């Protein structure tokens, strides 16, 4: 089925064409759908010069679209394959409400490319315009896509305003590849023509890559610039200092000692998202630990905070225990001193009593000895007197006999 007009084409009803051939829509102006317009076919080809707005409840298997300038938007209810899509200056919006999107070739002169699909495989993205090309890539049934693969080329650079996916591979044949809001659930590989980066939030292993990051719970920014200049506020696991330099060719990374992961990494749930601050215009190069964390708190920081709190709590408990020990020791020393004083006082009393008793006994012994000596002297005197009296009597009797 073919529909062609010299002006604008507006689809107000259902176009249902099954089988070979499909549907071809051509307009010198624009192609649009009303709220009730729908297209159900296996193959749809469109061509316009001033824009396409096909956002109804479309069920297309394969799409091929060409537009001159202006916006191009397409919505599909199920899995979609885009064989080729070419657009001049303007926005491109591709929405797959349920399922995956596979794009063989997408060519754009510039503007914003917004893709919402749970799975995305963009095999060849060609940016051929003078103005910049910006990309916003997320899931559709939830914000975080399951898997994203994008291979692109650009003479001026590719810039992602947002990329949110569980697994991702981004390969850019350009010296400028930037991400304002990068949210990786599990694993991603990102490379431009100068450097490559691996983000692994699950496995604790080292990769042979220019820069290895781990940011499991936050969105962050990453800029791969000419001269192998890299800017990021993601947590650095490992890097190749010889491959990361500023525009003067000097190595801007110095040591990995403070940049190693010290704790296990967890995998965030798909769909989690946190806003990331706008990339500062005068952001530092990656020079060391001052820019490793970049204000984004990671699980390692949380573990460090918890460890610090635990150490403070342990220190407090130790100080309290020491204070309690000091108090108990003081009480014990006080009790010991009291016991010692009581024992010394008791010993002094007993010593005084013993000395008094010894003195009394000594006095009694001396008195008894004195009495005994007096009695002995009296007895000796009496005996002497008695002996003298006997001698006198003997002498008297002798004289009488004479």
Coordinates of N, CA and C in Angstrom, one line a residue, residues 1 12 21 27 45 80-81 87 98 109 119 139 151 159 169 197 229 243 264 266-267 278 285 306 310 350 398 402:
X1 N 0.8 -1.2 0.0 CA 0.0 0.0 0.0 C 0.9 1.2 0.0
X12 N -5.7 9.6 10.3 CA -6.7 9.7 11.3 C -7.4 8.4 11.6
X21 N 5.0 -6.5 1.1 CA 4.8 -5.1 0.5 C 4.7 -4.1 1.6
X27 N 5.4 12.3 1.7 CA 4.8 13.6 1.8 C 5.9 14.7 1.5
X45 N 7.5 2.1 5.4 CA 8.6 3.0 4.9 C 8.0 4.4 4.8
X80 N 10.8 -3.7 17.7 CA 10.9 -3.0 16.4 C 12.4 -3.1 15.9
X81 N 12.4 -3.3 14.5 CA 13.7 -3.3 13.8 C 13.7 -2.1 12.9
X87 N 17.8 11.6 9.3 CA 17.2 12.8 9.6 C 18.2 14.0 9.6
X98 N 7.1 -1.9 24.8 CA 7.4 -3.3 25.3 C 8.3 -4.0 24.4
X109 N 22.1 14.7 11.5 CA 22.9 15.9 11.4 C 23.2 16.6 12.7
X119 N 15.6 -2.9 25.7 CA 16.8 -3.4 25.0 C 17.1 -2.6 23.8
X139 N 15.4 3.0 29.7 CA 14.4 2.0 29.4 C 13.1 2.5 29.2
X151 N 27.2 1.9 18.7 CA 28.4 2.1 18.0 C 28.2 3.3 17.1
X159 N 27.6 13.3 22.8 CA 27.4 13.7 24.2 C 26.1 13.1 24.7
X169 N 27.4 -1.3 26.3 CA 28.7 -1.2 25.5 C 28.5 0.1 24.6
X197 N 37.2 2.6 28.9 CA 36.8 2.6 30.3 C 35.9 1.4 30.6
X229 N 42.4 13.2 27.8 CA 42.0 13.9 29.1 C 40.7 13.2 29.5
X243 N 48.4 6.1 29.7 CA 47.4 6.3 28.7 C 46.5 7.5 29.0
X264 N 33.3 -5.2 49.5 CA 32.6 -5.8 48.4 C 31.6 -4.9 47.8
X266 N 28.1 -4.2 45.6 CA 26.7 -4.8 45.4 C 26.1 -4.3 44.1
X267 N 25.2 -5.1 43.6 CA 24.5 -4.7 42.4 C 23.2 -4.0 42.7
X278 N 25.3 18.8 37.6 CA 25.8 19.2 36.3 C 27.3 19.3 36.4
X285 N 41.1 17.6 36.3 CA 41.4 16.3 35.8 C 41.5 15.3 36.9
X306 N 30.7 3.6 58.5 CA 30.3 2.6 59.5 C 31.4 2.1 60.3
X310 N 31.9 2.5 64.2 CA 32.2 1.3 65.0 C 33.4 1.6 65.9
X350 N 47.7 -4.6 119.9 CA 48.2 -5.8 120.4 C 49.7 -5.7 120.9
X398 N 82.5 -23.8 178.5 CA 83.9 -24.2 178.6 C 84.6 -23.4 179.8
X402 N 86.2 -25.0 183.4 CA 87.6 -24.7 183.8 C 87.5 -24.2 185.3

